[in-house]
CSV table of C-alpha atoms in Angstrom, one decimal:
chain,number,residue,atom,x,y,z
N,144,UNK,CA,-2.8,-25.4,16.0
N,145,UNK,CA,-1.7,-21.7,17.0
N,146,UNK,CA,-4.2,-19.0,16.3
N,147,UNK,CA,-3.2,-15.2,16.0
N,148,UNK,CA,-5.8,-12.8,15.6
N,149,UNK,CA,-4.4,-9.8,14.3
N,150,UNK,CA,-6.0,-6.2,14.8
N,151,UNK,CA,-4.7,-3.4,13.2
N,152,UNK,CA,-5.6,-0.2,15.1
N,153,UNK,CA,-5.1,3.4,14.8
N,154,UNK,CA,-6.4,5.7,17.3
N,155,UNK,CA,-8.9,3.2,18.6
N,156,UNK,CA,-9.1,3.7,22.5
N,157,UNK,CA,-12.7,4.0,22.6
N,158,UNK,CA,-13.2,0.6,21.2
N,159,UNK,CA,-10.1,-1.5,21.3
N,160,UNK,CA,-11.0,-3.1,25.0
N,161,UNK,CA,-14.4,-4.2,24.1
N,162,UNK,CA,-13.1,-5.7,20.6
N,163,UNK,CA,-10.4,-7.6,22.5
N,164,UNK,CA,-12.7,-8.8,25.3
N,165,UNK,CA,-15.2,-9.9,22.6
N,166,UNK,CA,-12.7,-12.5,20.9
N,167,UNK,CA,-13.2,-16.2,21.7
N,168,UNK,CA,-11.1,-17.6,24.3
N,169,UNK,CA,-11.1,-21.2,23.3
N,170,UNK,CA,-12.2,-22.7,19.8
N,171,UNK,CA,-12.3,-26.3,18.4
N,172,UNK,CA,-9.0,-27.4,17.1
N,173,UNK,CA,-7.3,-24.9,18.1
N,174,UNK,CA,-4.6,-25.0,21.3
N,175,UNK,CA,-3.6,-21.5,21.7
N,176,UNK,CA,-5.5,-18.1,20.7
N,177,UNK,CA,-3.1,-15.1,20.6
N,178,UNK,CA,-4.7,-11.4,19.7
N,179,UNK,CA,-1.9,-9.6,18.2
N,180,UNK,CA,-2.5,-5.5,17.9
N,181,UNK,CA,-0.7,-3.6,15.7
N,182,UNK,CA,-0.7,-0.1,17.0
N,183,UNK,CA,-0.2,1.8,13.7
N,184,UNK,CA,1.2,5.0,15.4
N,185,UNK,CA,-1.8,5.9,17.6
N,186,UNK,CA,-1.7,9.2,19.3
N,187,UNK,CA,-4.0,7.9,22.1
N,188,UNK,CA,-3.8,4.8,24.6
N,189,UNK,CA,-4.7,2.4,22.0
N,190,UNK,CA,-1.6,0.2,22.5
N,191,UNK,CA,-1.6,0.6,26.2
N,192,UNK,CA,-5.2,-0.4,26.5
N,193,UNK,CA,-4.5,-3.4,24.3
N,194,UNK,CA,-1.8,-4.4,26.5
N,195,UNK,CA,-4.1,-4.0,29.6
N,196,UNK,CA,-6.7,-6.2,27.8
N,197,UNK,CA,-4.1,-9.0,27.4
N,198,UNK,CA,-2.9,-8.5,23.8
N,199,UNK,CA,0.6,-8.7,22.3
N,200,UNK,CA,1.3,-5.2,20.8
N,201,UNK,CA,3.3,-4.5,18.2
N,202,UNK,CA,3.9,-0.7,17.8
N,203,UNK,CA,4.4,1.3,14.6
N,204,UNK,CA,6.4,4.5,15.4
N,205,UNK,CA,4.6,6.4,12.9
N,206,UNK,CA,1.1,5.6,11.0
N,207,UNK,CA,1.8,3.8,7.9
N,208,UNK,CA,-1.6,2.6,7.2
N,209,UNK,CA,-4.1,-0.7,7.6
N,210,UNK,CA,-2.3,-2.8,5.1
N,211,UNK,CA,1.1,-1.9,6.3
N,212,UNK,CA,0.0,-2.7,10.0
N,213,UNK,CA,-1.7,-5.9,8.8
N,214,UNK,CA,1.5,-7.2,7.0
N,215,UNK,CA,3.7,-6.5,10.0
N,216,UNK,CA,1.2,-8.8,12.1
N,217,UNK,CA,1.6,-11.6,9.2
N,218,UNK,CA,5.4,-11.1,9.6
N,219,UNK,CA,5.3,-11.8,13.3
N,220,UNK,CA,2.8,-14.5,12.9
N,221,UNK,CA,4.8,-16.4,10.4
N,222,UNK,CA,8.2,-15.9,12.4
N,223,UNK,CA,6.6,-17.2,15.7
N,224,UNK,CA,5.1,-20.2,14.2
N,225,UNK,CA,1.3,-19.7,14.0
N,226,UNK,CA,-0.4,-21.9,12.0
N,227,UNK,CA,-3.7,-19.6,11.3
N,228,UNK,CA,-4.0,-16.0,11.2
N,229,UNK,CA,-7.4,-14.2,11.4
N,230,UNK,CA,-7.9,-10.5,10.5
N,231,UNK,CA,-10.3,-8.4,12.7
N,232,UNK,CA,-11.1,-4.8,12.9
N,233,UNK,CA,-10.4,-2.9,15.9
N,234,UNK,CA,-13.9,-0.6,15.4
N,235,UNK,CA,-16.3,-3.0,16.5
N,236,UNK,CA,-17.7,-3.7,12.9
N,237,UNK,CA,-17.0,-7.6,13.1
N,238,UNK,CA,-18.6,-10.2,15.3
N,239,UNK,CA,-16.3,-12.7,17.1
N,240,UNK,CA,-19.1,-15.2,16.6
N,241,UNK,CA,-18.3,-15.4,13.1
N,242,UNK,CA,-14.7,-16.7,13.9
N,243,UNK,CA,-15.5,-20.4,14.4
N,244,UNK,CA,-17.1,-20.7,11.1
N,245,UNK,CA,-14.4,-18.8,9.6
N,246,UNK,CA,-11.4,-20.9,10.6
N,247,UNK,CA,-13.1,-24.1,10.2
N,248,UNK,CA,-12.4,-24.8,6.5
N,249,UNK,CA,-8.8,-24.0,7.0
N,250,UNK,CA,-8.3,-26.0,10.2
N,251,UNK,CA,-9.8,-28.9,8.3
N,252,UNK,CA,-7.4,-28.3,5.4
N,253,UNK,CA,-10.1,-27.5,2.8
N,254,UNK,CA,-8.8,-24.2,1.9
N,255,UNK,CA,-5.8,-21.9,2.4
N,256,UNK,CA,-8.1,-18.6,2.8
N,257,UNK,CA,-11.6,-17.9,4.1
N,258,UNK,CA,-12.9,-14.2,3.3
N,259,UNK,CA,-15.9,-13.0,5.1
N,260,UNK,CA,-18.8,-12.1,2.9
N,261,UNK,CA,-21.7,-9.5,4.3
N,262,UNK,CA,-23.8,-10.7,1.1
N,263,UNK,CA,-24.0,-14.3,1.6
N,264,UNK,CA,-27.0,-14.6,3.9
N,265,UNK,CA,-25.9,-12.8,6.7
N,266,UNK,CA,-26.8,-9.2,7.6
N,267,UNK,CA,-24.8,-6.1,7.1
N,268,UNK,CA,-26.6,-3.8,9.7
N,269,UNK,CA,-26.9,0.1,9.0
N,270,UNK,CA,-25.2,-0.4,5.7
N,271,UNK,CA,-26.2,2.6,3.4
N,272,UNK,CA,-27.0,2.2,0.1
N,273,UNK,CA,-24.1,4.1,-1.5
N,274,UNK,CA,-21.7,1.6,0.4
N,275,UNK,CA,-23.7,-1.3,-1.2
N,276,UNK,CA,-23.5,0.4,-4.8
N,277,UNK,CA,-19.7,1.0,-4.3
N,278,UNK,CA,-19.2,-2.5,-3.1
N,279,UNK,CA,-21.0,-4.0,-6.0
N,280,UNK,CA,-18.9,-2.2,-8.3
N,281,UNK,CA,-16.0,-3.4,-6.6
N,282,UNK,CA,-17.3,-6.7,-7.1
N,283,UNK,CA,-17.2,-6.4,-10.8
N,284,UNK,CA,-13.9,-4.5,-11.1
N,285,UNK,CA,-12.2,-7.4,-9.1
N,286,UNK,CA,-13.8,-9.7,-11.3
N,287,UNK,CA,-12.6,-8.0,-14.2
N,288,UNK,CA,-9.2,-7.0,-13.2
N,289,UNK,CA,-8.3,-9.5,-10.5
N,290,UNK,CA,-9.9,-12.4,-12.4
N,291,UNK,CA,-11.3,-13.6,-8.9
N,292,UNK,CA,-15.0,-14.1,-8.3
N,293,UNK,CA,-16.2,-13.1,-5.0
N,294,UNK,CA,-19.3,-11.4,-3.7
N,295,UNK,CA,-17.7,-9.0,-1.2
N,296,UNK,CA,-14.3,-7.2,-1.9
N,297,UNK,CA,-13.5,-5.1,1.1
N,298,UNK,CA,-14.3,-7.3,4.0
N,299,UNK,CA,-11.8,-7.2,6.4
N,300,UNK,CA,-12.8,-10.6,8.2
N,301,UNK,CA,-10.7,-13.0,6.9
N,302,UNK,CA,-8.7,-16.1,7.8
N,303,UNK,CA,-5.1,-17.3,6.3
N,304,UNK,CA,-3.3,-20.6,6.6
N,305,UNK,CA,0.5,-20.4,7.3
N,306,UNK,CA,1.2,-21.2,3.8
N,307,UNK,CA,-1.0,-18.4,2.4
N,308,UNK,CA,1.0,-15.9,4.6
N,309,UNK,CA,4.1,-17.1,3.5
N,310,UNK,CA,2.6,-16.7,-0.4
N,311,UNK,CA,1.1,-13.4,-0.2
N,312,UNK,CA,3.3,-10.4,-0.3
N,313,UNK,CA,1.3,-7.3,0.7
N,314,UNK,CA,2.8,-4.1,-0.9
N,315,UNK,CA,0.1,-1.9,-0.4
N,316,UNK,CA,0.2,0.2,2.9
N,317,UNK,CA,-3.3,1.5,2.9
N,318,UNK,CA,-6.8,0.6,2.2
N,319,UNK,CA,-5.6,-0.9,-1.4
N,320,UNK,CA,-4.4,-4.0,0.5
N,321,UNK,CA,-8.0,-5.5,0.5
N,322,UNK,CA,-7.8,-5.4,-3.2
N,323,UNK,CA,-4.1,-6.7,-3.5
N,324,UNK,CA,-4.9,-9.8,-1.3
N,325,UNK,CA,-7.5,-10.9,-3.8
N,326,UNK,CA,-5.4,-10.1,-6.6
N,327,UNK,CA,-2.8,-12.3,-5.0
N,328,UNK,CA,-5.0,-15.0,-4.2
N,329,UNK,CA,-6.1,-15.4,-7.7
N,330,UNK,CA,-2.5,-14.8,-9.1
N,331,UNK,CA,-1.0,-17.5,-6.8
N,332,UNK,CA,-4.1,-19.7,-7.3
N,333,UNK,CA,-4.6,-20.1,-3.5
N,334,UNK,CA,-7.6,-22.0,-2.7
N,335,UNK,CA,-10.0,-20.1,-1.1
N,336,UNK,CA,-13.8,-19.9,0.0
N,337,UNK,CA,-16.4,-17.2,1.2
N,338,UNK,CA,-17.9,-17.5,4.7
N,339,UNK,CA,-21.2,-15.6,5.5
N,340,UNK,CA,-20.2,-13.0,8.5
N,341,UNK,CA,-22.4,-10.2,10.0
N,342,UNK,CA,-20.9,-6.5,9.7
N,343,UNK,CA,-22.5,-4.1,12.2
N,344,UNK,CA,-21.9,-0.4,11.2
N,345,UNK,CA,-22.3,1.9,14.0
N,346,UNK,CA,-21.7,6.0,14.2
N,347,UNK,CA,-18.3,5.1,15.5
N,348,UNK,CA,-17.3,2.7,13.0
N,349,UNK,CA,-18.7,4.7,10.0
N,350,UNK,CA,-16.8,7.7,11.4
N,351,UNK,CA,-13.7,5.7,11.6
N,352,UNK,CA,-13.9,3.2,8.6
N,353,UNK,CA,-12.7,3.9,5.0
N,354,UNK,CA,-15.1,6.3,2.8
N,355,UNK,CA,-16.8,5.1,-0.3
N,356,UNK,CA,-15.2,8.0,-1.9
N,357,UNK,CA,-11.8,6.3,-1.6
N,358,UNK,CA,-12.9,3.4,-4.1
N,359,UNK,CA,-11.9,5.2,-7.1
N,360,UNK,CA,-8.5,5.9,-5.6
N,361,UNK,CA,-8.0,2.2,-4.7
N,362,UNK,CA,-9.2,1.2,-8.3
N,363,UNK,CA,-6.6,3.5,-10.0
N,364,UNK,CA,-3.7,2.3,-7.9
N,365,UNK,CA,-4.7,-1.5,-8.3
N,366,UNK,CA,-4.7,-0.5,-12.2
N,367,UNK,CA,-1.5,1.2,-11.8
N,368,UNK,CA,0.4,-1.6,-10.0
N,369,UNK,CA,-0.9,-4.0,-12.4
N,370,UNK,CA,0.5,-2.2,-15.3
N,371,UNK,CA,4.0,-1.5,-13.9
N,372,UNK,CA,4.4,-4.9,-12.4
J,70,UNK,CA,22.2,35.8,-30.2
J,71,UNK,CA,18.9,37.2,-29.0
J,72,UNK,CA,18.4,38.1,-25.4
J,73,UNK,CA,16.5,34.9,-24.6
J,74,UNK,CA,19.2,32.8,-26.0
J,75,UNK,CA,21.6,34.5,-23.9
J,76,UNK,CA,19.6,34.1,-20.8
J,77,UNK,CA,19.1,30.6,-21.6
J,78,UNK,CA,22.6,29.8,-21.9
J,79,UNK,CA,23.5,31.5,-18.8
J,80,UNK,CA,20.8,29.2,-17.2
J,81,UNK,CA,22.0,26.0,-18.8
J,82,UNK,CA,25.5,26.5,-17.4
J,83,UNK,CA,24.1,27.2,-13.9
J,84,UNK,CA,22.0,24.3,-14.1
J,85,UNK,CA,25.2,21.9,-15.7
J,86,UNK,CA,27.3,23.2,-13.2
J,87,UNK,CA,25.1,22.0,-10.2
J,88,UNK,CA,24.7,18.5,-11.9
J,89,UNK,CA,28.5,18.5,-11.9
J,90,UNK,CA,28.9,19.7,-8.4
J,91,UNK,CA,26.5,16.8,-7.1
J,92,UNK,CA,28.7,14.2,-9.2
J,93,UNK,CA,31.8,15.9,-8.0
J,94,UNK,CA,30.6,15.4,-4.1
J,95,UNK,CA,29.3,11.8,-5.1
J,96,UNK,CA,25.5,12.8,-4.7
J,97,UNK,CA,24.9,11.9,-8.1
J,98,UNK,CA,26.1,8.9,-10.4
J,99,UNK,CA,28.2,9.4,-13.7
J,100,UNK,CA,25.1,7.8,-15.3
J,101,UNK,CA,22.8,10.7,-14.2
J,102,UNK,CA,25.3,13.1,-15.1
J,103,UNK,CA,25.6,11.9,-18.4
J,104,UNK,CA,21.7,12.0,-18.9
J,105,UNK,CA,21.7,15.8,-17.8
J,106,UNK,CA,24.6,16.4,-19.5
J,107,UNK,CA,22.6,15.1,-23.0
J,108,UNK,CA,19.7,17.5,-22.1
J,109,UNK,CA,21.6,20.5,-21.4
J,110,UNK,CA,23.7,19.9,-24.5
J,111,UNK,CA,20.8,19.6,-26.4
J,112,UNK,CA,19.6,23.0,-24.9
J,113,UNK,CA,22.8,24.8,-25.7
J,114,UNK,CA,22.4,23.8,-29.6
J,115,UNK,CA,19.2,24.6,-29.8
J,116,UNK,CA,19.7,28.0,-28.0
J,117,UNK,CA,22.6,28.8,-30.1
J,118,UNK,CA,21.4,27.5,-33.5
J,119,UNK,CA,17.6,27.7,-33.1
J,120,UNK,CA,17.3,26.4,-37.2
J,121,UNK,CA,18.4,23.2,-36.1
J,122,UNK,CA,15.0,22.6,-34.3
J,123,UNK,CA,13.2,23.8,-37.1
J,124,UNK,CA,15.2,21.0,-39.2
J,125,UNK,CA,14.5,18.5,-36.9
J,126,UNK,CA,10.7,19.5,-36.9
J,127,UNK,CA,10.6,18.7,-40.6
J,128,UNK,CA,12.3,15.6,-40.3
J,129,UNK,CA,10.2,14.1,-37.9
J,130,UNK,CA,7.1,15.6,-39.4
J,131,UNK,CA,6.0,18.3,-36.8
J,132,UNK,CA,5.4,21.8,-38.1
J,133,UNK,CA,7.5,24.2,-36.2
J,134,UNK,CA,10.8,23.8,-34.2
J,135,UNK,CA,9.2,25.5,-31.2
J,136,UNK,CA,6.5,22.7,-31.2
J,137,UNK,CA,9.4,19.9,-31.3
J,138,UNK,CA,10.7,21.7,-28.2
J,139,UNK,CA,7.5,21.7,-26.4
J,140,UNK,CA,6.7,18.0,-27.2
J,141,UNK,CA,9.7,16.8,-25.9
J,142,UNK,CA,9.8,19.2,-23.0
J,143,UNK,CA,6.6,17.8,-22.2
J,144,UNK,CA,7.7,14.2,-22.6
J,145,UNK,CA,10.8,14.8,-20.4
J,146,UNK,CA,8.7,16.6,-17.5
J,147,UNK,CA,6.4,13.4,-17.6
J,148,UNK,CA,9.3,10.9,-17.5
J,149,UNK,CA,10.7,12.9,-14.7
J,150,UNK,CA,7.5,13.1,-12.7
J,151,UNK,CA,7.1,9.2,-13.3
J,152,UNK,CA,10.7,8.9,-11.6
J,153,UNK,CA,10.1,11.2,-8.7
J,154,UNK,CA,6.9,9.2,-8.0
J,155,UNK,CA,8.7,5.9,-8.3
J,156,UNK,CA,11.5,7.3,-5.9
J,157,UNK,CA,8.9,8.6,-3.4
J,158,UNK,CA,7.2,5.1,-3.8
J,159,UNK,CA,10.3,3.6,-2.8
J,160,UNK,CA,11.2,5.7,-0.1
J,161,UNK,CA,7.7,5.0,1.4
J,162,UNK,CA,8.1,1.3,1.3
J,163,UNK,CA,11.4,1.6,3.1
J,164,UNK,CA,10.1,3.6,5.6
J,165,UNK,CA,7.2,0.9,6.1
J,166,UNK,CA,9.9,-1.8,6.4
J,167,UNK,CA,12.1,0.0,8.8
J,168,UNK,CA,8.9,0.7,11.2
J,169,UNK,CA,7.8,-3.1,10.7
J,170,UNK,CA,11.0,-4.2,11.8
J,171,UNK,CA,11.2,-1.9,14.7
J,172,UNK,CA,8.1,-3.3,15.9
J,173,UNK,CA,8.8,-6.6,15.7
J,174,UNK,CA,12.0,-6.1,17.4
J,175,UNK,CA,10.7,-3.9,20.3
J,176,UNK,CA,7.8,-6.8,20.9
J,177,UNK,CA,10.8,-9.1,21.1
J,178,UNK,CA,12.6,-7.1,23.8
J,179,UNK,CA,9.5,-6.8,25.6
J,180,UNK,CA,8.9,-10.4,25.6
J,181,UNK,CA,12.4,-11.2,27.0
J,182,UNK,CA,11.9,-8.8,29.9
J,183,UNK,CA,8.7,-10.7,31.0
């Protein structure tokens, strides 16, 4: 099986090299692991450093958002025959030690999608209370609107089978893609399971990551698109 | 005809001529032109015969003719805002598609060179 680890990166020159070096070189049941960095219009040396670290780099000429960058990685992976895709953050929040457990259910053919969850036993290090509350509201919102029961709605550490990638059609370019993925898993009745993962918030990742205040915008966008769809 | 109606008519003629000019230079479809013509013709009728708006108001159960104009104008503005939003959304999606195709193609070229 061929595994692509898709990393959307925008101005991540401080962390991209260490993120790429942390990725596993071998995994059980996987013949080939390729890190694919989608440089989303960075104005720094992100793309260059990713290439030096041995990743395949797809370059967006202008910044289009994380959702758009991930979709570019998905399209590339499908086009070039990858069987499995893991999405991984460039800012060091995700731990590569979680990847084997994340891909295992898909490699074994049990499910089409696995979703990382920071609320299923493992830890979310340095997570603020406000973020916890926003994520809890997100869980309730997703259950009501997308009719899917998960414990963590905006966790960027996920894995998809090829079939899932061909089924999910991401339309949201920005951060709304995380809710959209859950919505599409529910709509297309893709089999999924949550896998406990560790999320490590650092000053750098908090500064780079999405703000809790964006939650309302995300909710409104998802509601709008569900109404006009 | 009062001064407001006079200047209103001049504005309508100007706006309609702009629409006509756009359709003549094929920047606007005949369907869109028809839509704007209906809007501007309605405006002309109300500017010349304001009493029609009062008749319409009593027919549909709204107190004054001026209120009918305000309500319909608001509806039209909301509709046009939606159209503009949808149009920008489509353009945004097209830009993303273009950026994506270019990113994948550039990677292809790089891979072939290696």
